[in-house]
Amino acid sequence: MPLNRNQIAWRIAQEIEDGNYVNLGIGMPELVANYIPENREIIFHSENGILGMGPQPEKSEEDGDLINAGKKPVTLLTGGSYFNHTDSFAMVRGGHIDLCVLGAFQISKNGDLANWATLDNSKPPGVGGAMDLAVGAKSIFVMTEHCTKDGTPKIMEECSYPLTGQGVVNTIFTDLAVIDITSEGLKVREKINEISFMELQNKTGAPLIESDIKELSPPVL
Amino acid sequence: MRDKVVQVLEIKMIDKRVNNFEEALQGIADSSTVLLGGFGQAGSPVELIEALIDQGATNLTVVSNNAGEGEFGLAALMKAGRIRKVICSYPRSSGSFIFEELYESGKIELEIVPQGTLSERMRAAGAGIGGFFTPTSAGTLLSQDKEVRQIDGKDYVFEKPLKADVALIKAHTADRWGNLTYNKSARNFGPAMAMAADLTIAQVQEITNLGEIDPEHVVTPGIFVNRVLEVKLEN
């Protein structure tokens, strides 16, 4: 079975190292926070000025002045801090954030990321902090479905949508596989057992490298 | 004793406190560039922005992370037809329907700036820096018409300072010197905007006596602030 979103989030969470400063992109990547293994201390950064961001509060505890980058109410963990936007993005661009998990419309074989605009010009574009994060975090993980709803591969030779950053992605986590972007190309590290390498290749718009592929098998979530 | 002339010195005290919205917004001219604090609703000086509708300034260029939501604050100012152009990082928040209508009918101009660049451009203006090179947006549509320079093998995009006539921000506590503290993540763009404008006006929850803000806790020193207005809001 292809992974559901919680399972992709679980898989990414296993990859996050103890002591890491991590920024989770708005939307699907936020799920990753739910699956951090218990014996690891991870500090979450929110680009609107929080380090040590905690989970969503009870409704009665919500505070309009304490929100995350997706403008949802959050909490502050003991030891957390607040700071202004300039300092927050100094953390981002200055290489102080260990890892950022972002969603994607498209990813190219050399790690270009497109996740802020499509080719539809009728709606106003909006970039937020995506370009700063893409270029600034030490590591970029992409969390995405392997293909779009109509089955078009999201991993391709070159992105057709406007880029967020060039050559920025390190690893792609999809519902079918874990793929590292290396100097040799797209290396499949893990895949689900239900599909063959050839089937995975057919769902991918750029050549994959097959070498010592492990099974991608998260728990039922 | 009786012979002694007692000279009464009149000491002019610095007092940035204003009593009402009219005094707070006095002198904001048409066609001004106005920085508006806030990230979503957190830190948005909603009451000052709405008072700007009564003040009357129009043809404004507004700098704000978002493009307003619902029909209050920035969205209300937009609806009143006072804004010519918006410079922001993310105008597409849910509830930004007034902006979207104006944008789609060509009645408002939009300049998209990445969030970190937006903040740094204002900081640069406030710090007297003539611009800076950032890796953000290199190789994307947003750097198309900008100078790109390779520094130590990496591409950087030249960004100019973003200076403004006016900043409207929201803080938590102020004193008569204009020293400010903020509340939680509502701090966001306040400190950068305060230093980037010729006239910085802060609405605050509370004005305290000079000395009551611990000097170690002042976030925006009063040198960057011109007027403070107490606007008590229910939590």
XYZ file of C-alpha atoms in Angstrom:
456
model
C 0.000 0.000 0.000
C 1.239 3.512 -0.760
C 1.875 5.460 2.451
C -0.721 7.845 3.774
C 0.358 11.324 4.855
C 0.847 10.330 8.475
C 3.119 7.501 7.413
C 5.243 9.766 5.218
C 5.452 12.147 8.201
C 6.477 9.231 10.446
C 9.210 8.201 8.023
C 10.641 11.721 7.893
C 10.500 12.023 11.687
C 12.742 8.932 12.049
C 15.375 10.765 10.014
C 15.570 13.825 12.275
C 18.557 13.760 14.584
C 18.588 14.508 18.289
C 19.298 18.174 18.944
C 18.339 19.375 15.465
C 16.789 22.782 14.833
C 13.963 22.066 12.417
C 11.529 24.158 10.396
C 8.406 22.418 9.121
C 6.721 23.971 6.097
C 3.081 24.975 6.181
C 0.554 22.198 5.529
C 1.468 18.531 5.183
C 5.012 18.882 6.687
C 3.466 20.058 9.970
C 2.410 16.411 10.553
C 6.061 15.440 11.060
C 6.004 16.987 14.562
C 3.519 14.290 15.661
C 5.968 11.434 15.099
C 9.293 12.533 16.589
C 10.722 9.520 18.488
C 10.423 10.020 22.243
C 14.112 9.911 23.077
C 15.022 12.863 20.856
C 14.951 16.531 21.750
C 14.152 18.558 18.631
C 13.730 22.340 18.593
C 11.133 23.575 16.129
C 11.610 26.961 14.489
C 8.715 28.977 13.110
C 9.786 31.743 10.755
C 7.434 34.292 12.289
C 9.735 34.370 15.306
C 9.626 31.279 17.504
C 12.190 28.701 18.606
C 10.933 25.881 20.796
C 7.469 25.849 19.284
C 5.123 23.377 20.930
C 1.894 21.689 19.822
C -1.490 23.257 19.245
C -3.131 24.327 22.527
C -6.591 23.464 23.833
C -9.206 25.789 22.375
C -9.487 27.642 25.704
C -5.717 28.249 25.784
C -5.422 29.757 22.304
C -3.614 33.097 22.081
C -3.858 35.239 18.946
C -0.346 36.545 19.596
C 1.129 33.030 19.581
C 0.734 31.504 16.139
C 2.865 29.524 13.701
C 3.846 30.351 10.134
C 0.538 28.867 8.952
C -1.190 31.336 11.323
C -2.536 28.537 13.504
C -2.398 28.789 17.330
C 0.606 27.046 18.896
C 2.378 26.926 22.274
C 5.902 27.637 23.495
C 7.914 24.915 25.191
C 9.990 25.606 28.302
C 13.240 27.136 27.078
C 11.647 28.572 23.951
C 12.174 32.110 22.713
C 10.610 34.860 20.615
C 12.475 37.121 18.210
C 11.792 39.437 15.316
C 11.573 38.537 11.631
C 15.027 39.804 10.748
C 16.650 37.561 13.365
C 14.391 34.706 12.370
C 15.517 34.849 8.757
C 19.129 35.314 9.809
C 18.704 31.885 11.400
C 17.263 30.603 8.128
C 19.673 32.058 5.569
C 22.663 31.944 7.868
C 22.686 28.145 7.878
C 21.609 27.787 11.518
C 18.553 25.654 10.783
C 19.594 22.011 10.404
C 16.617 20.844 8.443
C 13.555 22.159 6.688
C 10.731 19.948 5.431
C 8.813 21.453 2.521
C 5.974 20.415 0.250
C 6.442 20.477 -3.528
C 4.610 20.868 -6.811
C 7.664 19.573 -8.681
C 11.242 18.495 -7.985
C 13.911 18.129 -10.668
C 16.569 15.429 -10.789
C 19.226 17.912 -9.702
C 17.248 19.090 -6.698
C 15.455 22.160 -8.058
C 12.284 22.801 -6.090
C 9.046 24.353 -7.377
C 6.490 24.925 -4.637
C 5.285 28.528 -4.734
C 3.605 29.261 -8.053
C 1.954 27.399 -10.897
C 1.463 28.603 -14.461
C -2.014 29.896 -13.587
C -1.673 33.681 -13.567
C -5.273 34.466 -12.695
C -4.567 34.188 -8.968
C -2.010 36.388 -7.217
C 1.254 34.575 -6.430
C 2.566 34.289 -2.868
C 5.985 33.095 -1.792
C 6.115 33.709 1.965
C 9.335 32.335 3.435
C 9.717 29.392 1.053
C 12.599 30.833 -0.991
C 14.551 31.806 2.126
C 14.071 28.366 3.666
C 14.876 26.513 0.444
C 18.227 28.218 0.074
C 19.117 28.618 3.744
C 18.445 25.434 5.689
C 21.395 23.013 5.854
C 19.201 20.205 4.605
C 15.952 20.230 2.632
C 13.581 17.293 2.756
C 10.613 17.271 0.431
C 7.398 15.619 1.597
C 5.038 14.876 -1.264
C 2.850 12.386 -3.072
C 4.946 10.701 -5.757
C 2.558 11.816 -8.526
C -0.162 14.434 -8.883
C -3.811 13.391 -8.556
C -3.984 12.708 -12.314
C -0.897 10.500 -12.153
C 1.671 12.933 -13.568
C 5.120 12.469 -12.006
C 6.201 15.267 -9.673
C 9.859 14.258 -9.930
C 11.124 15.239 -13.363
C 14.095 16.151 -15.566
C 13.348 19.848 -15.186
C 10.590 21.693 -13.357
C 8.046 23.405 -15.615
C 6.675 25.564 -12.778
C 8.558 28.612 -11.473
C 11.396 27.591 -9.161
C 11.580 28.227 -5.436
C 15.258 27.329 -5.305
C 17.920 25.762 -7.525
C 19.585 22.502 -6.523
C 18.380 22.771 -2.937
C 16.638 19.435 -2.236
C 18.571 16.658 -0.462
C 15.989 13.909 -0.062
C 12.469 13.282 -1.355
C 10.012 11.354 0.825
C 6.940 10.188 -1.080
C 4.118 7.714 -0.574
C 6.138 5.189 -2.589
C 9.820 5.776 -1.923
C 12.683 7.622 -0.268
C 14.980 9.119 -2.902
C 18.294 10.885 -2.314
C 19.462 13.526 -4.766
C 23.143 12.831 -5.337
C 25.792 14.015 -7.761
C 25.233 10.771 -9.705
C 21.466 11.233 -9.850
C 18.285 10.127 -8.095
C 19.234 7.268 -5.820
C 16.352 5.167 -4.493
C 17.125 4.405 -0.847
C 13.812 2.800 0.103
C 10.600 1.801 -1.658
C 7.423 0.018 -0.699
C 7.462 -3.705 -1.456
C 4.228 -3.603 -3.460
C 5.813 -1.971 -6.477
C 8.793 -3.053 -8.525
C 11.695 -0.766 -9.359
C 10.397 -0.560 -12.950
C 6.942 0.489 -11.782
C 8.513 3.174 -9.593
C 10.606 4.312 -12.556
C 7.442 4.575 -14.684
C 5.918 6.918 -12.117
C 9.019 9.122 -12.104
C 9.882 11.652 -14.809
C 13.666 11.262 -14.525
C 15.997 8.236 -14.373
C 16.306 6.495 -10.998
C 19.385 4.672 -9.730
C 18.833 1.234 -8.245
C 21.294 0.270 -5.541
C 20.693 -1.625 -2.292
C 17.058 -0.541 -1.942
C 15.537 -1.183 1.495
C 11.882 -1.691 2.235
C 9.843 1.377 3.138
C 7.497 0.038 5.788
C 6.099 2.433 8.364
C 3.663 1.295 11.066
C -0.098 1.548 10.515
C -1.019 5.172 11.281
C 16.679 83.391 51.787
C 14.110 85.888 50.606
C 16.669 87.630 48.462
C 17.578 84.573 46.610
C 16.205 84.484 43.134
C 14.722 81.174 42.434
C 15.094 80.416 38.826
C 12.534 78.012 37.576
C 13.911 76.060 34.681
C 11.376 74.743 32.319
C 12.627 71.364 31.258
C 11.156 70.193 27.998
C 10.388 66.561 28.487
C 10.448 64.084 25.682
C 6.944 62.791 25.452
C 5.955 60.589 22.532
C 2.565 59.745 23.975
C -0.427 60.906 21.977
C -3.997 61.007 23.215
C -6.067 59.841 20.303
C -6.011 58.441 16.780
C -6.188 61.894 15.214
C -2.985 63.001 16.930
C -1.380 59.652 16.219
C -1.936 59.832 12.472
C -1.489 63.556 11.972
C 0.494 64.510 8.894
C 0.334 61.246 6.943
C 0.222 62.477 3.364
C -1.347 61.076 0.211
C 0.954 58.821 -1.831
C 2.977 57.841 1.237
C 4.698 54.490 1.600
C 3.318 52.942 4.775
C 4.721 49.915 6.590
C 2.106 47.878 8.434
C 3.296 45.513 11.163
C 1.878 42.070 11.768
C 2.001 38.516 10.523
C -1.579 37.583 9.822
C -3.456 39.138 12.736
C -0.650 38.748 15.273
C 0.894 42.180 15.699
C -1.372 43.862 13.181
C -2.172 47.435 14.288
C -5.799 46.976 13.253
C -7.155 50.003 15.139
C -4.504 52.397 13.760
C -5.116 51.111 10.229
C -8.855 51.616 10.530
C -8.293 55.116 11.903
C -6.237 55.843 8.789
C -9.471 55.482 6.802
C -10.920 58.449 8.724
C -7.631 60.335 8.475
C -8.089 60.270 4.713
C -4.644 59.590 3.210
C -4.944 57.876 -0.159
C -2.938 56.502 -3.102
C -0.798 54.684 -0.555
C 1.874 52.071 -1.122
C 1.534 49.571 1.682
C 4.194 47.131 2.876
C 2.805 44.234 4.883
C 3.566 40.524 5.071
C 0.004 39.658 4.098
C -2.756 41.394 2.181
C -5.425 41.541 4.862
C -8.269 39.231 5.707
C -11.994 39.621 6.239
C -13.155 43.219 5.992
C -11.257 44.792 8.881
C -7.869 46.461 9.282
C -5.810 46.347 6.099
C -8.681 44.798 4.144
C -10.939 47.694 5.184
C -8.331 50.239 4.047
C -8.134 48.410 0.727
C -11.886 48.290 0.373
C -11.993 52.053 0.986
C -9.836 52.423 -2.136
C -6.855 54.030 -0.413
C -4.162 51.633 -1.553
C -2.437 51.828 -4.921
C 0.151 49.139 -4.391
C 0.897 46.322 -1.955
C 4.403 45.002 -1.300
C 4.158 41.702 0.542
C 5.434 38.136 0.758
C 2.159 36.263 0.889
C -1.132 37.851 -0.214
C -3.011 34.562 -0.510
C -4.101 33.865 3.046
C -7.580 32.420 3.326
C -9.927 35.339 3.807
C -7.932 37.766 1.638
C -10.932 38.114 -0.691
C -10.920 41.913 -0.826
C -7.328 41.933 -2.033
C -8.056 39.158 -4.535
C -11.023 41.030 -6.007
C -8.987 44.222 -6.408
C -6.031 42.310 -7.844
C -8.090 40.356 -10.332
C -9.840 43.514 -11.564
C -6.471 45.278 -11.944
C -7.217 47.888 -9.294
C -4.234 47.187 -7.099
C -0.580 46.626 -7.907
C 1.333 43.778 -6.270
C 5.042 43.297 -5.647
C 6.025 39.945 -4.175
C 9.118 39.915 -1.965
C 10.370 36.802 -0.130
C 9.642 37.113 3.586
C 13.243 37.219 4.805
C 14.189 39.666 2.069
C 11.247 41.887 2.966
C 12.363 42.094 6.581
C 16.054 42.531 5.716
C 15.292 45.304 3.193
C 13.561 47.271 5.943
C 16.346 46.574 8.413
C 18.854 47.775 5.809
C 16.897 50.994 5.315
C 16.799 51.558 9.054
C 20.478 50.729 9.452
C 21.696 53.009 6.658
C 22.819 50.134 4.458
C 22.614 50.742 0.714
C 21.535 47.217 -0.135
C 22.711 43.658 0.325
C 23.307 40.394 -1.506
C 21.115 37.474 -0.483
C 21.039 33.901 -1.822
C 17.247 33.967 -1.561
C 15.487 33.941 -4.961
C 18.675 33.265 -6.970
C 17.703 31.468 -10.180
C 13.993 32.237 -9.776
C 11.456 34.592 -11.367
C 11.841 36.980 -8.439
C 15.457 37.776 -9.287
C 14.886 38.213 -13.031
C 15.526 41.949 -13.197
C 18.088 42.100 -10.423
C 21.855 42.059 -10.267
C 23.183 38.591 -9.471
C 26.744 38.196 -8.243
C 28.696 35.049 -7.569
C 30.405 35.211 -4.184
C 32.620 32.276 -3.198
C 30.984 30.161 -5.867
C 27.392 30.836 -4.839
C 24.823 33.119 -6.519
C 23.539 36.098 -4.572
C 20.844 38.597 -5.564
C 21.202 42.314 -4.907
C 18.320 43.780 -2.922
C 17.780 47.452 -2.176
C 16.736 48.943 1.148
C 13.019 49.535 1.623
C 12.500 52.892 3.248
C 9.110 54.317 4.115
C 7.420 57.513 5.119
C 5.377 55.949 7.876
C 5.272 52.747 9.943
C 2.180 51.680 11.862
C 3.045 48.929 14.306
C 1.572 47.210 17.344
C 3.577 46.560 20.482
C 2.668 45.586 24.019
C 4.178 48.137 26.392
C 5.621 51.595 25.805
C 6.905 54.483 27.892
C 6.987 58.193 27.050
C 10.402 57.830 25.429
C 8.905 55.349 22.961
C 10.728 52.271 24.248
C 8.747 49.184 23.238
C 8.243 45.604 24.286
C 6.147 43.130 22.328
C 3.997 40.101 23.075
C 5.072 36.645 21.900
C 5.037 36.074 18.135
C 3.267 39.421 17.622
C 6.751 40.985 17.610
C 7.446 39.799 14.032
C 8.049 42.805 11.718
C 7.695 45.515 14.401
C 11.389 46.097 15.164
C 12.471 46.221 11.494
C 9.593 48.479 10.473
C 10.108 50.840 13.407
C 13.605 51.652 12.191
C 12.761 51.884 8.477
C 10.255 54.745 8.531
C 10.598 58.496 8.965
C 7.528 58.483 11.194
C 6.888 55.423 13.367
C 3.625 55.197 15.225
C 3.007 52.377 17.687
C -0.271 51.338 19.209
C 0.309 49.584 22.507
C -1.731 47.737 25.074
C -0.220 49.733 27.896
C 1.871 52.835 28.495
C 3.939 52.660 31.688
C 6.069 55.162 33.548
C 9.589 55.756 32.368
C 11.824 53.208 34.073
C 9.186 50.552 34.490
C 10.351 48.638 31.430
C 13.500 46.766 32.439
C 16.264 48.221 30.216
C 17.391 44.644 29.503
C 13.940 43.917 28.081
C 13.488 46.867 25.747
C 13.112 45.347 22.274
C 12.705 48.492 20.180
C 14.588 51.436 21.730
C 12.619 54.681 21.651
C 14.994 56.312 19.149
C 13.123 54.393 16.435
C 9.661 55.461 17.604
C 7.940 58.823 17.180
C 4.471 58.394 18.649
C 2.835 55.901 21.000
C -0.883 55.528 21.538
C -2.439 53.337 24.189
C -5.194 51.192 22.689
C -6.468 48.794 25.332
C -7.800 45.611 23.783
C -9.670 42.760 25.400
C -7.769 39.497 25.108
